[in-house]
Short mmCIF file of C-alpha atoms in Angstrom, two decimals:
data_model
loop_
_atom_site.label_atom_id
_atom_site.label_comp_id
_atom_site.label_asym_id
_atom_site.label_seq_id
_atom_site.Cartn_x
_atom_site.Cartn_y
_atom_site.Cartn_z
CA MET A 1 -6.60 -28.25 -21.81
CA SER A 2 -3.85 -27.95 -19.23
CA ARG A 3 -4.59 -27.20 -15.60
CA THR A 4 -2.94 -24.64 -13.35
CA ARG A 5 -2.52 -25.23 -9.64
CA VAL A 6 -1.39 -22.54 -7.22
CA VAL A 7 0.64 -24.08 -4.40
CA ILE A 8 1.07 -21.87 -1.34
CA GLN A 9 3.74 -22.77 1.19
CA SER A 10 3.07 -21.90 4.82
CA ARG A 11 4.14 -22.81 8.34
CA LEU A 12 3.55 -21.49 11.85
CA ASN A 13 7.15 -21.50 13.14
CA SER A 14 8.33 -18.38 11.32
CA SER A 15 11.42 -17.11 13.15
CA ARG A 16 10.57 -13.43 12.69
CA LEU A 17 6.82 -13.49 13.35
CA PRO A 18 5.78 -16.86 14.78
CA GLY A 19 2.18 -17.85 14.13
CA LYS A 20 1.65 -15.23 11.44
CA ALA A 21 -0.22 -17.66 9.16
CA MET A 22 -3.16 -17.54 11.59
CA LEU A 23 -3.14 -13.79 12.25
CA THR A 24 -6.35 -12.12 11.12
CA ILE A 25 -6.39 -9.96 8.00
CA GLY A 26 -9.57 -9.02 6.19
CA GLY A 27 -11.70 -10.96 8.69
CA MET A 28 -9.95 -14.33 8.24
CA PRO A 29 -6.57 -15.95 8.96
CA LEU A 30 -3.78 -14.73 6.70
CA ILE A 31 -3.24 -18.11 5.03
CA GLU A 32 -6.94 -18.43 4.17
CA LEU A 33 -6.96 -14.94 2.67
CA VAL A 34 -3.91 -15.72 0.52
CA ALA A 35 -5.49 -18.93 -0.78
CA ARG A 36 -8.85 -17.33 -1.55
CA ARG A 37 -7.31 -14.35 -3.35
CA ALA A 38 -5.05 -16.61 -5.45
CA SER A 39 -7.89 -18.90 -6.56
CA ARG A 40 -10.70 -16.43 -7.17
CA SER A 41 -10.39 -16.59 -10.98
CA GLY A 42 -10.83 -20.37 -11.00
CA HIS A 43 -7.32 -21.71 -10.53
CA GLU A 44 -6.98 -24.59 -8.11
CA ALA A 45 -5.20 -23.65 -4.89
CA VAL A 46 -3.50 -25.98 -2.41
CA VAL A 47 -1.69 -25.02 0.79
CA ALA A 48 1.49 -27.03 1.44
CA THR A 49 2.37 -27.05 5.13
CA SER A 50 4.49 -29.27 7.32
CA GLU A 51 3.77 -32.44 9.25
CA GLU A 52 4.89 -30.78 12.49
CA GLN A 53 2.32 -30.83 15.29
CA TYR A 54 2.00 -27.07 15.46
CA ASP A 55 0.98 -26.86 11.79
CA GLU A 56 -2.17 -28.81 12.65
CA ARG A 57 -3.60 -25.34 13.35
CA ILE A 58 -3.16 -24.43 9.68
CA ALA A 59 -4.36 -27.78 8.33
CA GLY A 60 -7.38 -27.97 10.62
CA HIS A 61 -8.60 -24.47 9.86
CA LEU A 62 -8.18 -24.78 6.09
CA ALA A 63 -9.91 -28.17 6.00
CA ALA A 64 -12.88 -26.65 7.81
CA ALA A 65 -12.85 -23.75 5.32
CA GLY A 66 -12.84 -26.13 2.33
CA ILE A 67 -9.34 -25.27 1.15
CA PRO A 68 -7.16 -28.29 0.17
CA VAL A 69 -4.05 -28.94 2.24
CA VAL A 70 -1.06 -31.27 1.87
CA ARG A 71 1.47 -31.91 4.61
CA GLY A 72 5.08 -32.98 4.30
CA SER A 73 8.60 -32.41 5.55
CA LEU A 74 9.29 -29.13 7.31
CA ASP A 75 12.61 -28.64 5.50
CA ASP A 76 11.92 -30.39 2.17
CA VAL A 77 9.54 -27.83 0.72
CA LEU A 78 10.28 -29.06 -2.81
CA GLY A 79 8.95 -32.45 -1.74
CA ARG A 80 5.77 -30.79 -0.48
CA PHE A 81 5.22 -29.19 -3.88
CA VAL A 82 5.59 -32.57 -5.58
CA GLN A 83 2.99 -34.01 -3.20
CA ALA A 84 0.65 -31.08 -3.88
CA THR A 85 0.77 -31.73 -7.64
CA ALA A 86 0.96 -35.53 -7.70
CA ASP A 87 -2.34 -35.90 -9.62
CA LEU A 88 -1.45 -33.41 -12.38
CA ALA A 89 -0.19 -34.21 -15.88
CA PRO A 90 3.40 -33.31 -16.84
CA GLU A 91 2.20 -30.49 -19.11
CA ASP A 92 0.11 -28.86 -16.37
CA ARG A 93 1.43 -25.75 -14.64
CA VAL A 94 2.37 -24.87 -11.10
CA VAL A 95 2.41 -21.40 -9.55
CA ARG A 96 4.36 -20.97 -6.34
CA LEU A 97 3.22 -18.41 -3.76
CA THR A 98 4.14 -17.94 -0.11
CA GLY A 99 1.58 -17.64 2.64
CA ASP A 100 2.75 -14.25 3.94
CA ASN A 101 1.84 -12.19 0.86
CA PRO A 102 -1.88 -11.31 1.04
CA VAL A 103 -1.75 -8.56 -1.60
CA ALA A 104 -0.80 -10.99 -4.37
CA ASP A 105 -3.87 -12.39 -6.13
CA ALA A 106 -5.30 -14.19 -9.14
CA ASP A 107 -4.77 -11.15 -11.38
CA LEU A 108 -1.05 -11.22 -10.64
CA VAL A 109 -0.96 -14.98 -11.28
CA ASP A 110 -2.75 -14.57 -14.61
CA GLU A 111 -0.38 -11.78 -15.70
CA LEU A 112 2.64 -13.95 -14.95
CA LEU A 113 1.18 -16.96 -16.78
CA ALA A 114 0.32 -14.87 -19.83
CA ALA A 115 3.87 -13.48 -19.96
CA LEU A 116 5.31 -16.99 -19.62
CA ASP A 117 3.04 -18.30 -22.40
CA ALA A 118 4.19 -15.48 -24.68
CA SER A 119 7.86 -16.26 -24.08
CA ASP A 120 10.09 -19.18 -24.96
CA HIS A 121 10.74 -19.97 -21.29
CA THR A 122 9.40 -22.82 -19.19
CA TYR A 123 10.12 -21.06 -15.89
CA GLY A 124 9.18 -17.49 -15.00
CA ARG A 125 9.02 -15.34 -11.90
CA VAL A 126 8.18 -11.86 -10.74
CA ASP A 127 11.44 -9.91 -10.75
CA ILE A 128 12.04 -9.19 -7.07
CA ASP A 129 14.77 -6.68 -7.95
CA GLN A 130 12.18 -4.45 -9.64
CA VAL A 131 8.98 -5.31 -7.76
CA PRO A 132 8.23 -4.63 -4.05
CA GLU A 133 8.52 -7.58 -1.69
CA GLY A 134 5.12 -9.18 -1.20
CA LEU A 135 4.28 -9.62 -4.87
CA GLY A 136 6.51 -12.60 -5.54
CA ALA A 137 5.24 -15.45 -7.71
CA GLU A 138 6.85 -18.22 -9.79
CA ALA A 139 5.42 -20.42 -12.57
CA PHE A 140 6.72 -23.62 -14.15
CA SER A 141 5.51 -26.94 -15.53
CA VAL A 142 4.77 -30.03 -13.48
CA ALA A 143 7.34 -31.90 -15.59
CA ALA A 144 10.03 -29.37 -14.59
CA LEU A 145 9.03 -29.65 -10.93
CA ARG A 146 9.36 -33.45 -11.04
CA GLU A 147 12.73 -33.21 -12.75
CA ALA A 148 13.92 -30.84 -10.02
CA ASP A 149 12.70 -33.30 -7.41
CA ALA A 150 14.68 -36.09 -9.05
CA GLN A 151 17.89 -34.09 -9.53
CA ALA A 152 18.11 -31.59 -6.66
CA THR A 153 19.86 -33.06 -3.61
CA ALA A 154 21.29 -29.99 -1.84
CA ALA A 155 19.41 -28.92 1.29
CA TYR A 156 19.22 -25.34 -0.02
CA ASP A 157 17.58 -26.46 -3.26
CA ARG A 158 15.06 -28.64 -1.40
CA GLU A 159 14.14 -25.90 1.08
CA HIS A 160 13.77 -23.08 -1.47
CA VAL A 161 12.01 -25.17 -4.16
CA THR A 162 13.14 -23.42 -7.35
CA PRO A 163 16.94 -22.73 -7.35
CA TRP A 164 17.60 -25.89 -9.40
CA LEU A 165 14.96 -24.81 -11.93
CA ARG A 166 16.50 -21.35 -12.33
CA ARG A 167 20.01 -22.72 -12.77
CA THR A 168 18.93 -25.40 -15.22
CA LEU A 169 16.13 -23.81 -17.25
CA GLY A 170 16.98 -20.13 -17.20
CA GLU A 171 14.22 -17.72 -16.33
CA LEU A 172 11.72 -15.15 -17.53
CA LEU A 173 11.87 -12.09 -15.26
CA PHE A 174 8.45 -10.46 -15.16
CA VAL A 175 7.35 -7.00 -13.97
CA PRO A 176 3.55 -6.60 -13.73
CA GLN A 177 1.98 -3.52 -15.29
CA GLY A 178 1.35 -0.59 -12.98
CA CYS A 179 3.61 -1.89 -10.21
CA PRO A 180 5.08 0.88 -7.98
CA GLY A 181 8.69 1.49 -8.90
CA ASP A 182 10.36 1.88 -5.50
CA VAL A 183 10.91 -1.72 -4.43
CA HIS A 184 12.11 -0.75 -0.96
CA ALA A 185 9.45 1.82 -0.10
CA TYR A 186 6.35 -0.18 -0.92
CA ARG A 187 7.06 -3.45 0.90
CA ALA A 188 3.83 -5.49 1.09
CA THR A 189 4.81 -8.73 2.80
CA VAL A 190 4.03 -9.82 6.38
CA ASP A 191 7.42 -10.62 7.88
CA THR A 192 7.46 -8.60 11.11
CA LEU A 193 4.91 -7.25 13.54
CA GLY A 194 5.29 -3.83 11.92
CA ASP A 195 4.62 -5.38 8.50
CA TYR A 196 1.48 -7.01 9.87
CA VAL A 197 0.15 -3.74 11.25
CA ARG A 198 0.82 -1.91 7.99
CA VAL A 199 -0.44 -4.57 5.57
CA SER A 200 -3.46 -5.63 7.63
CA SER A 201 -4.59 -1.99 7.82
CA LEU A 202 -4.89 -1.96 4.02
CA PHE A 203 -7.74 -4.45 4.37
CA ASP A 204 -9.61 -2.53 7.08
CA ASP A 205 -13.13 -1.54 5.97
CA VAL A 206 -12.63 -3.22 2.56
CA ALA A 207 -15.99 -4.67 1.54
CA ASP A 208 -14.46 -7.50 -0.50
CA PRO A 209 -10.96 -8.37 0.76
CA VAL A 210 -10.82 -11.41 -1.55
CA GLY A 211 -11.95 -9.68 -4.73
CA ARG A 212 -10.13 -6.35 -4.53
CA PRO A 213 -7.26 -6.30 -7.10
CA TRP A 214 -3.64 -6.31 -5.99
CA LEU A 215 -2.97 -3.08 -7.85
CA ALA A 216 -5.65 -1.20 -5.87
CA PHE A 217 -4.05 -2.31 -2.60
CA MET A 218 -0.61 -1.26 -3.84
CA GLU A 219 -1.93 2.16 -4.83
CA ASP A 220 -3.29 2.58 -1.30
CA LEU A 221 0.01 1.47 0.21
CA ALA A 222 2.01 3.83 -1.99
CA ALA A 223 -0.22 6.75 -1.01
CA ARG A 224 0.24 6.00 2.70
CA VAL A 225 4.01 5.62 2.40
CA ASP A 226 4.32 8.85 0.41
CA ALA A 227 2.22 10.72 2.97
CA ALA A 228 4.44 9.56 5.86
CA GLY A 229 7.33 11.83 4.85
CA ALA A 230 10.15 12.22 2.38
CA ARG A 231 12.03 9.05 1.50
CA VAL A 232 15.78 8.64 1.95
CA PRO A 233 17.43 8.13 -1.46
CA SER A 234 20.12 5.50 -1.81
CA THR A 235 23.13 4.71 -3.96
CA THR A 236 25.47 1.78 -4.62
CA SER A 237 28.97 1.58 -3.14
CA ALA A 238 31.49 -0.93 -1.79
CA ALA A 239 29.12 -1.63 1.12
CA GLY A 240 26.27 -2.48 -1.25
CA ARG A 241 23.13 -0.37 -1.48
CA VAL A 242 23.57 2.48 1.01
CA SER A 243 21.01 5.11 1.93
CA ARG A 244 22.10 8.74 1.85
CA VAL A 245 21.41 8.94 5.59
CA VAL A 246 23.09 6.52 8.02
CA LEU A 247 21.75 6.25 11.56
CA SER A 248 24.43 6.12 14.28
CA ALA A 249 23.85 4.08 17.43
CA ARG A 250 26.52 5.91 19.42
CA ALA A 251 23.83 7.94 21.24
CA PHE A 252 21.34 5.11 21.71
CA ASP A 253 21.51 5.48 25.49
CA ALA A 254 20.76 9.22 25.38
CA GLY A 255 17.62 8.51 27.36
CA ASP A 256 19.80 7.74 30.39
CA ALA A 257 21.08 11.33 30.39
CA SER A 258 17.81 12.95 29.36
CA GLY A 259 15.91 11.64 32.36
CA ASP A 260 13.64 9.35 30.36
CA LYS A 261 12.54 6.18 32.07
CA PRO A 262 14.15 3.09 30.50
CA ALA A 263 10.86 1.98 28.95
CA GLU A 264 10.27 5.45 27.47
CA SER A 265 13.79 5.62 26.08
CA ALA A 266 13.48 2.17 24.55
CA GLU A 267 10.16 3.02 22.92
CA ARG A 268 11.57 6.27 21.53
CA LEU A 269 14.47 4.37 20.04
CA ARG A 270 12.22 1.63 18.67
CA ALA A 271 10.01 4.24 16.99
CA LEU A 272 13.02 5.99 15.46
CA ILE A 273 14.44 2.74 14.09
CA ALA A 274 11.06 1.69 12.65
CA ASP A 275 10.52 5.11 11.06
CA ALA A 276 14.05 5.19 9.64
CA ILE A 277 13.75 1.82 7.96
CA GLU A 278 10.27 2.56 6.63
CA ARG A 279 11.61 5.74 5.07
CA GLY A 280 14.54 4.04 3.40
CA VAL A 281 17.52 4.01 5.78
CA THR A 282 19.62 0.95 4.98
CA HIS A 283 22.45 1.09 7.56
CA VAL A 284 23.06 1.69 11.25
CA ASP A 285 26.50 2.44 12.69
CA VAL A 286 27.34 0.49 15.88
CA GLY A 287 30.34 -0.43 18.00
CA ARG A 288 30.87 1.96 20.90
CA ASP A 289 33.81 0.90 23.00
CA ASP A 290 31.52 -0.31 25.82
CA GLY A 291 29.30 -2.29 23.43
CA ARG A 292 26.21 -0.55 24.79
CA SER A 293 24.93 0.70 21.42
CA GLU A 294 24.79 -2.84 20.05
CA GLU A 295 23.02 -4.19 23.13
CA LEU A 296 20.44 -1.41 23.03
CA LEU A 297 19.86 -1.86 19.30
CA ARG A 298 19.24 -5.55 19.79
CA SER A 299 17.06 -5.15 22.92
CA CYS A 300 14.73 -2.39 21.81
CA ALA A 301 14.22 -3.04 18.12
CA GLU A 302 12.27 -5.94 16.67
CA PRO A 303 14.81 -8.64 15.69
CA ALA A 304 13.41 -8.68 12.17
CA LEU A 305 13.94 -4.92 11.89
CA VAL A 306 17.56 -5.28 12.96
CA LYS A 307 18.01 -7.95 10.30
CA ARG A 308 16.76 -5.52 7.65
CA PHE A 309 19.51 -3.01 8.50
CA GLY A 310 22.99 -3.28 7.09
CA LEU A 311 25.54 -2.84 9.89
CA ILE A 312 28.65 -0.69 10.09
CA SER A 313 30.70 -1.96 13.05
CA ARG A 314 33.49 0.16 14.51
CA LEU A 315 36.33 -1.70 16.24
CA SER A 316 37.28 -0.75 19.81
CA ALA A 317 40.03 1.89 19.97
CA PRO A 318 41.22 1.14 23.55
CA ALA A 319 41.57 -2.59 22.85
CA LEU A 320 43.68 -1.94 19.77
CA GLU A 321 45.84 0.74 21.38
CA ASP A 322 46.72 -1.52 24.32
CA ALA A 323 48.07 -4.34 22.12
CA SER A 324 51.85 -4.64 22.50
CA SER A 325 52.68 -7.15 19.75
CA GLN A 326 51.33 -8.03 16.32
CA ASP A 327 49.86 -11.28 17.64
CA ALA A 328 48.18 -9.36 20.45
CA TYR A 329 46.97 -6.83 17.92
CA ASP A 330 45.41 -9.50 15.71
CA LEU A 331 43.71 -10.96 18.77
CA ALA A 332 42.40 -7.50 19.73
CA VAL A 333 40.90 -7.02 16.25
CA GLU A 334 39.32 -10.43 16.48
CA ALA A 335 38.01 -9.90 20.03
CA SER A 336 36.44 -6.55 19.16
CA ALA A 337 34.78 -7.89 16.02
CA GLU A 338 33.55 -11.07 17.69
CA ARG A 339 32.11 -9.12 20.64
CA SER A 340 30.21 -6.96 18.18
CA PHE A 341 28.82 -10.03 16.40
CA ALA A 342 27.78 -11.56 19.74
CA ASN A 343 26.09 -8.37 20.93
CA LEU A 344 24.21 -8.02 17.64
CA GLY A 345 23.18 -11.64 17.39
CA ARG A 346 24.37 -11.91 13.79
CA ARG A 347 27.67 -12.68 12.14
CA SER A 348 27.77 -10.31 9.19
CA VAL A 349 28.50 -6.63 8.69
CA ASP A 350 28.70 -4.43 5.62
CA ALA A 351 31.71 -2.52 6.97
CA LEU A 352 34.28 -3.30 9.67
CA VAL A 353 35.84 0.04 10.65
CA PHE A 354 39.13 0.90 12.36
CA PRO A 355 39.44 4.01 14.58
CA ASP A 356 42.16 5.58 12.36
CA SER A 357 44.89 4.79 9.83
CA VAL A 358 47.46 3.76 12.46
CA THR A 359 45.26 1.02 13.88
CA ALA A 360 44.06 0.11 10.38
CA ALA A 361 47.59 -0.38 9.05
CA ARG A 362 48.39 -2.87 11.81
CA GLY A 363 45.08 -4.71 11.77
CA TRP A 364 44.36 -4.76 8.05
CA PRO A 365 45.56 -8.33 7.31
CA ARG A 366 43.32 -9.79 10.05
CA ALA A 367 40.35 -7.71 8.88
CA GLN A 368 40.91 -8.83 5.28
CA ARG A 369 40.31 -12.41 6.41
CA TYR A 370 36.84 -11.42 7.56
CA VAL A 371 36.17 -10.19 4.03
CA GLY A 372 37.58 -13.38 2.57
CA ASP A 373 35.34 -15.45 4.85
CA GLY A 374 32.28 -13.48 3.75
CA VAL A 375 31.71 -12.05 7.24
CA ALA A 376 32.42 -8.43 6.25
CA ARG A 377 31.53 -6.94 2.89
CA SER A 378 34.17 -4.19 3.21
CA ILE A 379 36.71 -2.74 5.66
CA GLY A 380 37.65 0.83 6.36
CA LEU A 381 38.47 3.48 8.92
CA VAL A 382 37.48 6.75 10.56
CA ALA A 383 39.50 9.56 8.93
CA ARG A 384 40.21 12.26 11.51
CA SER A 385 43.22 13.78 9.74
CA GLN A 386 44.68 14.31 6.30
CA ALA A 387 47.18 11.53 7.10
CA ASP A 388 44.27 9.13 7.59
CA LEU A 389 42.86 10.10 4.20
CA GLU A 390 46.25 9.75 2.50
CA TRP A 391 46.62 6.23 3.90
CA ALA A 392 43.09 5.34 2.75
CA ALA A 393 43.72 6.67 -0.77
CA ALA A 394 46.96 4.68 -0.99
CA THR A 395 45.36 1.42 0.21
CA ALA A 396 43.54 -0.29 -2.64
CA ASP A 397 40.89 -2.23 -0.71
CA VAL A 398 39.62 0.51 1.61
CA GLY A 399 35.88 0.28 1.07
CA TYR A 400 34.51 2.56 3.79
CA VAL A 401 35.61 5.89 5.30
CA GLU A 402 33.80 7.89 7.98
CA VAL A 403 35.07 11.39 7.21
CA ARG A 404 35.79 13.75 10.10
CA VAL A 405 38.35 15.94 8.33
CA VAL A 406 38.17 19.71 7.83
CA PRO A 407 37.49 20.33 4.11
CA GLY A 408 40.26 21.74 1.93
CA PRO A 409 41.78 21.34 -1.56
CA THR A 410 43.99 18.38 -0.59
CA THR A 411 41.33 16.53 1.37
CA ASP A 412 38.81 17.13 -1.41
CA ARG A 413 41.23 15.63 -3.92
CA LEU A 414 41.79 12.55 -1.76
CA LEU A 415 38.07 12.13 -1.20
CA ALA A 416 37.44 12.38 -4.93
CA GLN A 417 39.95 9.56 -5.50
CA LEU A 418 38.19 7.35 -2.96
CA ALA A 419 34.78 8.18 -4.40
CA ALA A 420 35.98 7.28 -7.90
CA ARG A 421 37.01 3.84 -6.54
CA GLY A 422 33.49 3.25 -5.22
CA ALA A 423 34.34 3.56 -1.53
CA THR A 424 31.51 4.35 0.86
CA LEU A 425 32.21 7.88 2.19
CA VAL A 426 30.10 8.91 5.17
CA ALA A 427 30.20 12.52 6.35
CA GLY A 428 30.43 12.59 10.15
CA ASP A 429 27.88 14.68 12.03
CA GLU A 430 30.09 16.26 14.69
CA ALA A 431 27.56 18.83 15.87
CA ASP A 432 24.83 16.27 16.69
CA GLY A 433 22.36 18.80 15.36
CA GLY A 434 21.69 17.39 11.90
CA PRO A 435 23.63 18.17 8.73
CA ASP A 436 23.06 21.26 6.67
CA GLY A 437 23.76 19.49 3.41
CA LEU A 438 25.48 16.53 1.77
CA PRO A 439 29.00 17.20 0.43
CA ALA A 440 29.46 16.42 -3.25
CA TRP A 441 31.90 13.60 -2.50
CA ALA A 442 29.75 11.94 0.19
CA THR A 443 27.88 8.69 -0.17
CA ALA A 444 25.87 9.49 2.95
CA VAL A 445 25.68 11.66 6.05
CA MET A 446 25.65 10.18 9.55
CA VAL A 447 23.05 11.28 12.09
CA THR A 448 23.87 10.74 15.77
CA ASP A 449 21.12 12.88 17.30
CA LEU A 450 18.14 10.64 18.05
CA GLU A 451 15.56 13.42 18.04
CA PRO A 452 13.13 12.92 15.14
CA SER A 453 13.72 16.54 14.09
CA ALA A 454 17.42 15.79 13.46
CA PHE A 455 16.56 12.78 11.33
CA ASP A 456 13.97 14.80 9.40
CA ALA A 457 16.53 17.55 8.80
CA ALA A 458 19.00 15.02 7.40
CA VAL A 459 16.39 13.54 5.10
CA ALA A 460 15.45 17.01 3.88
CA ALA A 461 19.11 17.86 3.27
CA VAL A 462 19.82 14.81 1.11
CA ASN A 463 16.66 15.42 -0.90
CA ARG A 464 17.62 18.97 -1.90
#
């Protein structure tokens, strides 16, 4: 009879939440809880960590707890998996889990293995496009793992363990029964401090944190998320998946004018960002001419939260208007974009946005190179006039328009053309008081008022 071994990868130097493997959940370190939940039905479980000195904390604790550990290269995680299964026969099976998903358990593993056995595949995984993050699992044979080890030479393949298997063997995509359907709402992984607070609270006062089924925890999580307030729906456009409400950073320093102390203003902003992302907001609009919105976003939000937002970056109007030649103009586009990337601490945006059609027409070729380089997903403009909309409709690769035009038959026709092309159309919130509805043509509405009541009003409007 073949054996199954669950191999759980873990390390202490997580960039988003360092040391999370040893944070307490359910009365024990996270990595111990993951291993015990995965092995409770009798499967063997091994934790594969690195040889780095700091991971001695993981290895030492697990050894004392009686949980097997192997140690190998920090970056060659595939090599660690081969070490962890060196004593198994080629026909035995391996299940890959990660050490930051405490909700996943032996029931989930058994469901995946049963589905794989019933298929004609030799590799299968939980479909992360249909299942909330935190329930990921992969299964494959020891023979396939060893073949991947022999053939995979790219650093990406070695670090992420299974890309070579997926490309070579094909895959079974598995959705466990009863899994909540909203993959973005019911996130159950521990990747940020906010994730830790939310997921660890699911285990509070649970008599048997090892034995309680994954589905029971997910039902609790879904109930809590649903009780927190209406979710923001989303749609697909040129900028990718976009929520129907976009949060604007242009008023992120409102606390300066309101009399709030800096610490109070920062905490208010942090709370708004955290609430927005938990309720489904996918994008934040940044790029004030003084760069302050980007700096505040980066300084007061958890870095991992900022990474979970898509970014809409507006180019600086004064810098573009002052350019006297085309070369100077290209340099101004580049300087504005690069300053935004530097302030944000990341070199990728979903939309790079010009102030109007005049600046867009001159700077479009330079912006298109950002798309070609994979730095920007789309480019667009702020439409303040019918002329701006006419230029956008006549330009084939406009992927984003912030609409600040008075409605009318002509503008509605132009907007319908852009919507039919899949452009992201965001209705500007000029009044700063929250929208009173979402126009039929709009992908999303932008909220610039940072009061929670304005955000709640926008969410209510798009859910009508």
